[in-house]
């Protein structure tokens, strides 16, 4: 009886995860509405609102003992707090903190609202690096937390993302109340998996990640929850894939046919051994009786296009058709131009379809594709229109796949019965990230750029040293070369996120957890606008040369004209927004200056700089930093140290906060709250392998062992989350 009762009790507590957060003690209607803004609507949302960090008071030092230059945690009482205004845009809150051993001065930049939150007499804990200046120990922008009547000593205090309306201390209370209500929740993971990896139960893990007794316990809890997030996502994606291909007859492509051989014979160069390997990988998955999902990764210039052409010839040999989707008109045209002769030589018909294709031409292409007369259709988003209905598409290729969302991908694939898919990308995603984004897929990597011997050098300069970059550009122009100047946006306003971060509040209302470590450029800042930049450069810097402008607001035709002019050399300096990121190939351009480089992701910078160094001459890239902040400069310097896109991407990803990495383009990935794709790479492999094994044995998760998993998947990934007991 007792056991029976406890089972029912645990079941109820498990169901309670889905009940509305207003059922939790302490959640008033007011607080519920604030929580809603943080996307916390259910108890589950609240207990998966994980601490961003911990304040470890099992290990505090006194002010007297705090060693200069070291990271310390100190608990003390506010003796005085005042707001100092240094300049119009610079407000500093200065706190004198005392404990029984001494005085320490805390300076906090750009968070004037602290004056309302903290008062003399308050007990607080701070963590940060101890400095010594003007006779006092100090901390600048430390991590701070109010100890509101809580017993602090010897405890680990979780710091949850909070808002101005719900402080971290309140958030702790609400989370603790919610945890009490679900104590004993059942575990969706089969116990075999838990044992295999030595993982805590869900109940233990949820309690321990929020209220750990030791930092080690917190780490173990996190390990379990990271694994769970990944396993669920992998299962979800693999199940979807299974659904999509259920009952379909996957195509077994013929991979040694006449067209393929003719196309290879027509290549103007020999493939590198890497390219040969990639082609073999792809032909292998194309020839298998399984729907292929292959990702070909390689930096700009590594020669991915020709591999795609080989795959398309296999489609032709199999009596099928291939569609090649590119993100921009420029790129689609370029593909048609370079691939056209190869297809012709191989006896394959092809057509180009973009937004600016004339109506009669469009009609002809659509007819040709529908009748099967056209073997390859190359195009932009125009390919996704409903009336583009290939007779027998057996291969779908997406170039620069990271530019497309899930629904676009699905739309293209839906144009065939069970097409194989090949994705090309210059974004060097590590395998771990690829698995998180796609679930099941095969990958090939290209690392070297064929036929390029010239060297490329990258420099980081501060805004005030821009002259160096201009000098280098002028030198190159004198030699008859050309240059790019890249600016972030046209007529740009600082983005709202950036602006609010500057004000000290992150966009979502969270307290910023990154100390703002540079104050020099807040006042003067203004993003370069490409338009103004072009005028300025033409008048002041490159007056004897032709400066051209390229930006995303231009029509396709205007863009084409400018690019043609640059290609032909009638424009010497091309000022552009990031529209050049893909599609421009001008080997004579040997200098690139990237303005406000700190605003770009490193991978994006790497992709941009791939536009120079394509010819025989050495080239130079100047990254102009708008800020002097040490962290920003260090990040940019990674570009100087490495030319390996994969290393750069890994470094970039490791700097980013969990959840930011995957963006919101990909479905399902919002379920990843704790995962960091670099740090957790081995867990990703583990979860991937486990999920594949489960789906292979029980694709519908119909066995009793998997019932809890199946329920969990439905809860996590169905659009309409149903809140019980509203
Ligand atoms: P990406 O990977 O950026 O799409 P492309 O396919 O556009 O690269 O190739 C970049 C350039 O390298 C093209 O001009 C292409 O013709 C050339 N290329 C590709 N493979 C080879 C090779 N094996 N030897 C010499 N040049 C090559
Ligand atoms: Mg390409």
XYZ file of C-alpha atoms and ligand atoms in Angstrom:
754
model
C 0.000 0.000 0.000
C 2.626 2.487 1.057
C 4.691 1.814 -1.990
C 1.651 2.150 -4.180
C 0.886 5.490 -2.612
C 4.378 6.793 -3.084
C 4.298 5.747 -6.721
C 1.102 7.723 -7.253
C 2.583 10.611 -5.361
C 5.660 10.612 -7.558
C 3.498 10.462 -10.627
C 1.566 13.488 -9.444
C 4.749 15.346 -8.778
C 5.921 14.500 -12.263
C 2.683 15.790 -13.754
C 3.085 18.927 -11.672
C 6.018 19.910 -13.895
C 3.475 20.918 -16.490
C 1.233 22.928 -14.184
C 1.161 26.680 -14.295
C 3.806 28.573 -12.455
C 1.136 30.512 -10.568
C 0.622 27.361 -8.497
C 4.042 27.790 -6.949
C 4.169 29.421 -3.526
C 5.214 33.021 -3.784
C 4.212 33.480 -7.408
C 1.665 36.263 -7.296
C -0.220 37.357 -10.405
C 2.287 40.167 -10.695
C 5.280 37.909 -10.497
C 3.668 35.450 -12.878
C 3.482 38.163 -15.485
C 7.102 39.117 -14.942
C 8.071 35.462 -15.223
C 6.120 35.192 -18.448
C 8.434 37.787 -19.925
C 11.288 35.405 -19.176
C 9.332 32.663 -20.964
C 8.590 30.973 -17.673
C 5.005 29.786 -17.726
C 5.066 26.356 -16.168
C 6.736 24.742 -13.196
C 8.987 22.966 -15.687
C 10.067 26.299 -17.118
C 10.880 27.522 -13.634
C 12.900 24.511 -12.543
C 14.803 24.582 -15.826
C 15.566 28.250 -15.300
C 19.076 27.290 -14.324
C 21.528 29.371 -12.343
C 23.883 31.309 -14.522
C 26.600 30.921 -11.956
C 27.206 30.276 -8.288
C 28.613 32.344 -5.530
C 30.730 29.892 -3.619
C 30.698 31.012 0.000
C 32.267 27.785 1.148
C 35.422 29.537 0.148
C 35.400 33.193 1.237
C 38.341 35.338 2.168
C 38.425 38.344 4.419
C 39.367 41.712 2.998
C 42.672 41.575 4.850
C 43.502 38.159 3.433
C 42.393 38.941 -0.125
C 45.498 38.771 -2.294
C 46.042 41.486 -4.837
C 45.773 40.221 -8.398
C 43.771 37.142 -7.432
C 40.139 36.148 -7.855
C 38.435 36.253 -4.477
C 35.000 35.962 -2.952
C 34.374 38.319 -0.075
C 31.319 38.819 2.146
C 30.856 42.162 3.838
C 28.607 45.034 4.730
C 28.063 48.200 2.730
C 29.478 51.114 4.658
C 28.633 53.721 2.037
C 27.353 53.815 -1.509
C 27.447 56.781 -3.855
C 26.948 57.662 -7.490
C 29.784 59.469 -9.210
C 29.355 61.087 -12.557
C 32.634 61.439 -14.355
C 31.467 62.462 -17.776
C 28.115 62.863 -19.417
C 27.999 59.222 -20.305
C 29.930 57.716 -17.475
C 28.285 56.929 -14.182
C 30.099 54.986 -11.542
C 28.587 53.535 -8.428
C 31.195 53.385 -5.674
C 30.667 51.123 -2.715
C 32.786 51.026 0.416
C 32.624 47.482 1.662
C 33.769 46.541 5.136
C 34.248 43.380 7.099
C 35.869 42.944 10.483
C 39.303 43.052 8.855
C 39.206 46.082 6.606
C 37.839 48.221 3.810
C 37.578 47.518 0.091
C 36.278 49.845 -2.587
C 34.042 48.544 -5.327
C 33.489 50.489 -8.555
C 30.667 49.577 -10.884
C 30.294 51.242 -14.256
C 27.048 52.012 -16.019
C 24.684 50.536 -13.486
C 23.303 53.616 -11.727
C 20.154 51.753 -10.729
C 22.220 49.936 -8.115
C 21.675 53.073 -6.031
C 18.044 52.009 -5.588
C 18.867 48.403 -4.873
C 21.701 48.602 -2.420
C 21.986 50.650 0.712
C 24.399 51.279 3.508
C 24.102 48.462 6.034
C 23.232 45.787 3.437
C 25.158 42.560 3.522
C 26.543 41.558 0.160
C 28.965 39.083 -1.304
C 31.259 39.971 -4.173
C 33.518 37.969 -6.421
C 36.208 39.305 -8.692
C 39.836 40.227 -9.057
C 41.388 42.209 -6.245
C 43.243 45.341 -7.317
C 45.247 47.879 -5.386
C 45.052 51.551 -6.282
C 45.363 54.880 -4.487
C 45.968 53.155 -1.198
C 42.970 50.824 -1.205
C 42.128 47.318 -2.179
C 39.529 47.522 -4.907
C 37.352 45.552 -7.251
C 36.026 46.889 -10.536
C 32.720 45.539 -11.833
C 32.830 42.491 -9.581
C 30.094 39.981 -9.478
C 27.829 41.080 -6.614
C 24.962 39.550 -4.786
C 22.828 40.777 -1.944
C 22.541 38.437 0.997
C 19.030 39.305 2.035
C 18.729 37.807 5.472
C 19.969 34.456 4.190
C 22.549 32.582 6.097
C 25.430 32.921 3.730
C 28.466 31.389 5.325
C 29.448 27.993 4.014
C 26.712 28.032 1.403
C 26.747 27.982 -2.334
C 24.360 30.578 -3.631
C 22.949 29.962 -7.079
C 22.576 33.065 -9.172
C 19.625 32.769 -11.495
C 19.024 35.074 -14.403
C 16.727 37.698 -12.944
C 15.088 40.947 -13.862
C 14.721 44.332 -12.280
C 11.328 43.219 -11.018
C 12.369 39.841 -9.641
C 15.749 39.928 -7.973
C 18.069 36.933 -7.938
C 17.195 36.444 -4.272
C 13.494 36.219 -5.082
C 14.178 33.974 -8.012
C 16.052 31.644 -5.657
C 13.054 31.533 -3.366
C 10.600 30.819 -6.170
C 12.788 28.114 -7.651
C 13.227 26.521 -4.232
C 9.463 26.494 -3.729
C 8.926 24.933 -7.125
C 11.548 22.286 -6.387
C 9.749 21.374 -3.190
C 6.549 20.796 -5.128
C 8.154 18.402 -7.555
C 10.446 16.590 -5.145
C 10.594 12.956 -6.216
C 9.799 13.471 -9.925
C 10.179 10.386 -12.051
C 13.036 10.059 -14.468
C 12.340 9.841 -18.193
C 15.760 8.300 -18.883
C 15.827 4.513 -18.972
C 17.778 3.371 -15.927
C 20.136 1.401 -18.154
C 21.388 4.611 -19.715
C 21.735 6.268 -16.358
C 23.807 3.406 -15.068
C 25.899 3.213 -18.186
C 27.036 6.814 -17.827
C 26.850 7.090 -14.051
C 24.260 9.853 -14.104
C 22.203 11.287 -11.257
C 18.443 10.871 -11.372
C 16.427 13.787 -12.683
C 15.163 14.464 -9.193
C 18.655 14.627 -7.712
C 19.953 16.652 -10.614
C 17.246 19.313 -10.507
C 17.656 19.759 -6.775
C 21.427 19.807 -6.999
C 21.849 22.186 -9.893
C 19.810 24.819 -8.093
C 20.863 24.155 -4.527
C 24.181 22.333 -4.603
C 26.003 21.332 -1.456
C 29.301 21.479 -3.266
C 30.559 22.723 -6.588
C 31.259 19.130 -7.520
C 27.640 18.217 -6.930
C 26.587 21.115 -9.157
C 28.916 19.852 -11.877
C 27.490 16.316 -11.655
C 23.953 17.683 -11.842
C 24.854 19.698 -14.875
C 26.449 16.722 -16.558
C 23.248 14.735 -16.173
C 21.015 17.571 -17.411
C 23.259 18.344 -20.376
C 23.107 14.702 -21.382
C 19.332 14.704 -21.038
C 18.907 17.817 -23.182
C 21.078 16.335 -25.887
C 19.529 12.909 -25.846
C 16.057 14.410 -26.168
C 17.068 16.643 -29.050
C 18.818 13.837 -30.896
C 15.853 11.534 -30.397
C 13.517 14.235 -31.620
C 15.507 14.868 -34.774
C 16.046 11.199 -35.516
C 12.380 10.470 -35.035
C 11.454 13.276 -37.374
C 13.851 11.955 -39.949
C 12.374 8.527 -39.502
C 8.878 9.963 -39.992
C 9.932 11.863 -43.078
C 11.394 8.821 -44.756
C 8.921 6.225 -43.544
C 7.612 4.120 -46.395
C 9.683 5.950 -48.970
C 11.895 4.246 -51.482
C 15.273 5.924 -51.100
C 17.182 6.320 -54.332
C 20.269 4.253 -54.967
C 22.251 6.589 -57.118
C 24.445 5.210 -59.873
C 27.842 6.662 -59.108
C 30.037 5.436 -61.936
C 27.858 6.415 -64.866
C 28.755 8.010 -68.186
C 27.749 11.585 -67.331
C 29.743 11.554 -64.157
C 32.795 10.314 -65.976
C 32.354 12.861 -68.735
C 32.035 15.657 -66.199
C 35.166 14.571 -64.388
C 37.029 14.389 -67.667
C 35.979 17.971 -68.411
C 37.361 19.423 -65.167
C 40.044 22.017 -65.852
C 42.102 20.831 -62.890
C 42.887 17.683 -60.953
C 40.986 17.316 -57.701
C 43.051 17.543 -54.544
C 43.196 14.402 -52.457
C 40.838 16.021 -49.950
C 38.360 16.721 -52.704
C 38.685 13.161 -53.942
C 37.951 11.937 -50.444
C 34.923 14.216 -50.100
C 33.603 13.117 -53.498
C 34.024 9.481 -52.502
C 32.213 10.095 -49.179
C 29.318 11.698 -50.982
C 29.030 9.148 -53.743
C 29.022 6.453 -51.103
C 26.016 7.881 -49.281
C 24.269 8.671 -52.570
C 24.606 5.081 -53.709
C 23.278 3.632 -50.452
C 19.641 2.727 -50.152
C 19.084 5.244 -47.438
C 18.114 8.873 -47.601
C 21.424 10.728 -47.566
C 21.989 13.774 -45.402
C 25.491 14.907 -46.139
C 27.218 18.076 -45.030
C 30.283 19.241 -46.920
C 32.216 21.748 -44.873
C 35.049 23.810 -46.190
C 36.315 27.323 -45.975
C 35.704 29.765 -48.758
C 37.849 28.732 -51.703
C 38.321 25.106 -50.757
C 36.510 23.988 -53.900
C 33.142 22.674 -52.750
C 31.256 23.580 -55.906
C 32.940 21.011 -58.093
C 32.057 18.261 -55.629
C 28.429 19.320 -55.886
C 28.717 19.101 -59.665
C 29.950 15.524 -59.424
C 26.998 14.618 -57.219
C 24.609 16.238 -59.698
C 26.069 14.149 -62.508
C 25.282 11.047 -60.457
C 21.662 12.204 -60.284
C 21.602 12.498 -64.057
C 23.135 9.059 -64.472
C 20.386 7.683 -62.262
C 17.679 9.246 -64.399
C 16.968 11.874 -61.769
C 17.242 15.629 -61.423
C 19.153 17.884 -59.068
C 18.161 21.248 -57.631
C 20.890 23.552 -56.374
C 19.706 26.260 -53.999
C 21.938 29.278 -53.285
C 21.237 32.153 -50.885
C 21.900 35.027 -53.253
C 21.318 35.905 -56.851
C 25.001 36.642 -57.311
C 25.981 33.233 -56.108
C 23.367 31.420 -58.167
C 24.565 33.226 -61.278
C 28.141 32.440 -60.484
C 27.310 28.755 -60.140
C 25.494 28.779 -63.467
C 28.490 30.466 -65.043
C 31.155 28.121 -63.703
C 29.150 24.903 -63.761
C 27.446 25.505 -67.086
C 30.434 24.519 -69.248
C 30.974 21.379 -67.158
C 27.358 20.327 -67.544
C 27.480 21.020 -71.238
C 30.589 18.910 -71.614
C 28.853 16.126 -69.699
C 25.719 16.324 -71.804
C 23.517 17.630 -68.994
C 20.892 20.316 -69.445
C 20.515 23.035 -66.851
C 18.660 26.275 -66.173
C 18.932 29.228 -63.816
C 15.931 30.444 -61.869
C 16.059 33.526 -59.659
C 13.839 36.385 -58.587
C 14.916 38.408 -61.586
C 14.394 35.710 -64.193
C 11.989 37.046 -66.826
C 8.477 35.608 -66.920
C 8.853 33.727 -70.211
C 12.218 32.305 -69.150
C 10.770 31.301 -65.833
C 7.898 29.547 -67.522
C 10.253 27.665 -69.800
C 12.380 26.501 -66.867
C 9.384 25.398 -64.852
C 8.075 23.423 -67.821
C 11.453 21.916 -68.534
C 11.871 20.830 -64.951
C 8.357 19.420 -64.777
C 8.825 17.400 -67.945
C 12.247 16.181 -66.966
C 13.930 17.915 -69.890
C 16.081 19.961 -67.511
C 18.517 17.901 -65.456
C 19.795 20.588 -63.124
C 18.012 23.666 -61.863
C 20.183 26.258 -60.168
C 18.559 29.114 -58.312
C 17.733 31.205 -55.301
C 14.642 31.158 -53.077
C 12.738 31.260 -56.373
C 13.268 27.495 -56.464
C 11.028 27.116 -53.442
C 7.921 28.468 -55.164
C 5.061 26.002 -55.277
C 4.943 25.747 -59.053
C 8.503 24.515 -59.288
C 7.728 20.815 -59.574
C 10.563 18.650 -60.802
C 9.566 15.407 -62.499
C 12.034 13.346 -60.494
C 14.329 15.214 -58.136
C 16.660 12.685 -56.556
C 19.180 15.166 -55.193
C 18.688 18.468 -53.377
C 21.746 20.635 -52.781
C 21.838 23.697 -50.575
C 24.847 25.947 -50.864
C 25.733 28.079 -47.834
C 23.163 26.063 -45.971
C 23.557 28.057 -42.758
C 21.700 30.859 -44.466
C 18.537 28.848 -44.737
C 16.037 27.926 -42.088
C 14.517 24.570 -41.399
C 11.315 25.302 -43.266
C 13.146 26.328 -46.427
C 15.178 23.175 -46.291
C 12.004 21.144 -45.846
C 10.336 22.913 -48.753
C 13.149 22.062 -51.104
C 13.284 18.425 -50.007
C 9.516 18.102 -50.419
C 9.932 18.604 -54.150
C 11.177 15.053 -54.515
C 9.821 11.712 -53.340
C 12.791 10.691 -51.193
C 15.668 12.852 -52.372
C 19.176 12.645 -51.052
C 20.387 15.915 -49.590
C 23.778 17.561 -49.821
C 24.537 20.680 -47.825
C 27.520 22.905 -48.450
C 28.761 25.372 -45.913
C 31.730 27.626 -45.386
C 30.831 28.020 -41.748
C 33.264 25.669 -40.153
C 30.940 23.996 -37.725
C 32.608 21.420 -35.556
C 31.141 17.962 -35.793
C 29.554 18.304 -32.365
C 27.555 21.324 -33.443
C 26.570 19.710 -36.715
C 25.168 16.740 -34.824
C 23.200 19.075 -32.574
C 21.720 20.890 -35.516
C 20.950 17.958 -37.752
C 20.764 14.803 -35.688
C 21.691 12.201 -38.215
C 24.107 13.194 -40.891
C 27.370 12.346 -42.524
C 30.116 14.908 -42.984
C 33.154 15.653 -45.102
C 35.647 18.398 -44.481
C 37.824 20.357 -46.897
C 40.662 22.212 -45.226
C 43.083 23.371 -47.881
C 42.497 25.861 -50.621
C 43.623 24.325 -53.896
C 45.945 26.229 -56.160
C 46.715 29.035 -53.731
C 50.299 29.635 -52.728
C 50.053 33.291 -51.745
C 50.157 34.269 -48.087
C 47.515 36.202 -46.227
C 48.353 38.262 -43.194
C 45.842 39.592 -40.702
C 46.337 42.629 -38.449
C 44.241 44.046 -35.641
C 44.246 47.839 -35.369
C 42.385 50.253 -33.156
C 40.185 52.857 -34.714
C 42.782 55.520 -34.071
C 45.354 53.530 -36.038
C 43.206 53.121 -39.113
C 45.787 55.078 -41.082
C 47.962 51.953 -41.128
C 45.246 50.075 -42.942
C 44.736 52.882 -45.446
C 48.471 53.008 -46.079
C 48.523 49.313 -46.855
C 45.552 49.693 -49.167
C 47.196 52.603 -50.982
C 50.365 50.581 -51.418
C 48.362 47.764 -52.966
C 46.451 50.137 -55.239
C 49.750 51.582 -56.439
C 50.747 48.086 -57.502
C 47.542 47.833 -59.491
C 45.665 45.726 -56.945
C 42.237 46.338 -55.506
C 40.830 46.597 -51.995
C 37.689 45.938 -49.983
C 36.401 48.032 -47.124
C 33.684 46.222 -45.198
C 31.278 48.032 -42.866
C 28.686 46.376 -40.664
C 25.495 48.102 -41.790
C 24.298 50.951 -43.924
C 23.092 54.033 -42.125
C 23.306 51.928 -39.045
C 22.009 52.648 -35.619
C 23.555 50.630 -32.872
C 21.406 47.567 -32.424
C 19.085 47.595 -29.466
C 21.001 44.828 -27.749
C 24.271 46.633 -28.023
C 22.743 49.820 -26.858
C 21.068 48.329 -23.856
C 24.179 46.413 -22.967
C 25.906 49.715 -22.911
C 23.270 51.017 -20.608
C 24.028 48.069 -18.430
C 20.853 46.093 -18.996
C 20.812 43.248 -21.416
C 17.922 43.254 -23.843
C 15.942 40.588 -22.111
C 16.034 42.465 -18.872
C 18.700 40.247 -17.363
C 21.444 41.714 -15.345
C 24.489 41.662 -17.515
C 26.865 39.027 -16.283
C 29.746 40.379 -18.257
C 31.557 43.230 -16.697
C 31.754 46.156 -19.035
C 35.477 46.481 -19.098
C 35.964 49.418 -21.323
C 34.680 52.873 -20.825
C 36.596 54.920 -23.328
C 34.391 54.532 -26.312
C 30.902 54.706 -24.972
C 30.541 58.373 -25.604
C 31.935 58.622 -29.076
C 30.480 55.563 -30.551
C 28.701 55.487 -33.814
C 28.723 52.638 -36.255
C 30.301 53.333 -39.582
C 27.794 53.619 -42.258
C 28.955 52.239 -45.556
C 27.513 55.189 -47.436
C 29.291 57.826 -45.400
C 32.360 55.692 -45.362
C 32.435 55.490 -49.146
C 32.110 59.248 -49.476
C 34.763 59.839 -46.883
C 37.185 57.402 -48.463
C 36.640 58.769 -51.942
C 37.271 62.359 -50.834
C 39.919 61.952 -48.195
C 41.808 58.736 -48.617
C 41.584 57.351 -52.114
C 40.866 60.521 -54.043
C 42.858 59.458 -57.094
C 41.129 56.051 -57.265
C 37.583 54.904 -57.977
C 35.598 53.983 -54.890
C 32.413 51.946 -55.342
C 29.620 51.052 -52.956
C 27.755 47.797 -52.537
C 25.019 47.197 -50.009
C 22.065 44.969 -49.360
C 19.422 47.575 -50.139
C 20.451 47.758 -53.789
C 18.523 45.836 -56.419
C 20.018 42.671 -57.828
C 20.855 44.494 -61.015
C 22.551 47.390 -59.254
C 24.590 44.943 -57.251
C 25.556 43.034 -60.338
C 26.722 46.216 -62.043
C 28.918 47.194 -59.135
C 30.397 43.709 -58.866
C 31.063 43.576 -62.554
C 32.802 46.927 -62.341
C 34.931 45.678 -59.483
C 35.678 42.455 -61.290
C 36.759 44.374 -64.380
C 38.871 46.780 -62.357
C 36.991 49.988 -63.059
C 36.321 50.166 -59.324
C 39.508 50.075 -57.228
C 38.087 50.163 -53.742
C 34.832 48.424 -53.007
C 33.092 49.683 -49.880
C 30.511 47.168 -48.895
C 28.309 45.766 -46.217
C 28.534 42.045 -45.669
C 26.770 41.281 -48.953
C 30.164 40.338 -50.327
C 30.359 37.573 -47.820
C 29.423 35.108 -50.487
C 29.766 35.257 -54.171
C 32.513 37.658 -55.076
C 35.680 36.252 -56.514
C 38.215 38.891 -57.497
C 41.745 37.505 -57.226
C 43.203 40.945 -57.861
C 41.846 42.239 -54.523
C 44.656 41.924 -52.007
C 43.675 44.178 -49.120
C 40.586 44.016 -46.974
C 39.771 46.497 -44.253
C 36.964 45.482 -41.936
C 35.503 48.342 -39.930
C 34.065 47.726 -36.477
C 35.410 44.215 -36.731
C 34.564 43.597 -33.084
C 30.905 43.612 -34.045
C 31.297 40.508 -36.165
C 31.504 36.890 -35.153
C 34.940 35.424 -35.738
C 33.609 32.881 -38.171
C 32.007 35.636 -40.152
C 35.264 37.564 -40.175
C 37.039 34.473 -41.346
C 34.554 34.028 -44.123
C 34.920 37.675 -45.123
C 38.675 37.552 -45.268
C 38.406 34.536 -47.532
C 37.621 37.070 -50.247
C 41.221 38.172 -50.410
C 44.228 36.013 -51.058
C 42.588 34.231 -53.943
C 45.253 35.129 -56.470
C 48.999 34.786 -56.712
C 49.890 37.909 -54.741
C 50.177 38.061 -50.957
C 47.347 39.829 -49.231
C 46.566 41.681 -46.043
C 43.513 41.945 -43.849
C 43.022 44.779 -41.343
C 40.511 44.281 -38.574
C 39.630 47.699 -37.215
C 38.311 47.485 -33.691
C 35.821 50.115 -32.605
C 36.629 49.402 -29.000
C 39.842 49.271 -27.032
C 38.459 46.698 -24.650
C 41.027 44.055 -23.907
C 38.613 41.174 -24.306
C 37.498 42.394 -27.719
C 41.064 42.861 -28.907
C 42.055 39.436 -27.601
C 39.154 37.878 -29.454
C 40.160 39.598 -32.687
C 43.743 38.528 -32.178
C 42.637 34.929 -32.507
C 42.209 35.816 -36.174
C 45.846 36.840 -36.372
C 47.053 33.671 -34.732
C 45.089 31.182 -36.774
C 44.025 30.802 -40.348
C 42.202 27.572 -39.609
C 38.468 28.207 -39.830
C 37.714 25.289 -37.549
C 39.944 26.467 -34.745
C 38.481 29.921 -35.044
C 34.936 28.656 -34.957
C 35.639 26.512 -31.934
C 37.195 29.461 -30.130
C 34.285 31.691 -31.067
C 31.742 29.162 -29.888
C 33.523 28.564 -26.629
C 33.207 32.272 -25.841
C 29.513 32.386 -26.395
C 26.847 31.738 -23.889
C 24.882 28.538 -24.097
C 21.780 28.936 -26.149
C 23.173 31.860 -28.111
C 25.144 29.495 -30.251
C 22.381 27.759 -32.019
C 20.295 30.803 -32.636
C 16.592 30.313 -32.997
C 16.508 29.324 -36.626
C 16.688 25.643 -35.936
C 13.703 23.970 -34.451
C 14.141 22.101 -31.252
C 17.381 23.691 -30.240
C 15.639 26.082 -27.880
C 15.405 23.009 -25.672
C 19.137 23.280 -25.107
C 19.621 25.462 -22.101
C 22.840 24.134 -20.663
C 24.715 22.705 -23.600
C 27.864 24.299 -24.912
C 28.763 22.579 -28.145
C 32.484 22.883 -27.668
C 32.794 22.058 -24.014
C 30.214 19.284 -24.257
C 31.468 17.755 -27.488
C 32.020 14.322 -25.991
C 28.591 14.278 -24.353
C 27.109 15.160 -27.729
C 28.792 12.137 -29.296
C 27.531 9.995 -26.446
C 23.935 11.177 -26.705
C 24.050 10.903 -30.473
C 25.182 7.278 -30.330
C 22.643 6.395 -27.626
C 19.788 8.028 -29.546
C 20.747 6.262 -32.765
C 20.740 2.949 -30.935
C 17.343 3.597 -29.388
C 15.754 4.716 -32.662
C 17.219 1.788 -34.571
C 15.711 -0.678 -32.114
C 12.443 1.109 -31.394
C 11.787 3.949 -33.854
C 8.364 4.772 -32.463
C 9.477 4.474 -28.848
C 6.656 2.018 -28.377
C 8.304 -0.304 -25.858
C 7.309 0.125 -22.194
C 10.933 0.955 -21.348
C 10.675 3.977 -23.587
C 7.225 5.188 -22.566
C 8.579 7.900 -20.305
C 11.015 9.028 -22.998
C 8.223 9.226 -25.543
C 6.076 11.275 -23.189
C 8.962 13.604 -22.463
C 9.607 14.142 -26.171
C 5.986 15.029 -26.754
C 6.096 17.510 -23.913
C 9.306 19.121 -25.062
C 8.758 19.358 -28.759
C 5.091 19.767 -29.493
C 4.205 23.291 -30.501
C 1.267 23.696 -28.166
C 2.609 23.184 -24.723
C -0.426 22.385 -22.670
C -0.457 23.752 -19.210
C -2.389 21.563 -16.836
C -4.592 22.843 -14.086
C -4.671 26.444 -15.274
P 34.038 27.254 -52.292
O 34.413 26.084 -51.480
O 34.306 28.545 -51.604
O 32.647 27.174 -52.848
P 34.761 27.114 -55.028
O 34.115 25.829 -55.322
O 34.105 28.353 -55.511
O 35.056 27.237 -53.492
O 36.264 27.038 -55.559
C 37.137 28.121 -55.427
C 38.049 28.223 -56.627
O 38.957 27.140 -56.646
C 37.290 28.170 -57.923
O 37.821 29.121 -58.792
C 37.548 26.751 -58.410
O 37.496 26.668 -59.811
C 38.931 26.482 -57.887
N 39.258 25.073 -57.667
C 38.452 24.144 -57.120
N 39.080 22.952 -57.026
C 40.319 23.138 -57.537
C 41.457 22.279 -57.731
N 41.420 20.999 -57.365
N 42.559 22.821 -58.280
C 42.582 24.122 -58.638
N 41.569 24.969 -58.492
C 40.441 24.492 -57.943
Mg 30.898 28.175 -52.657
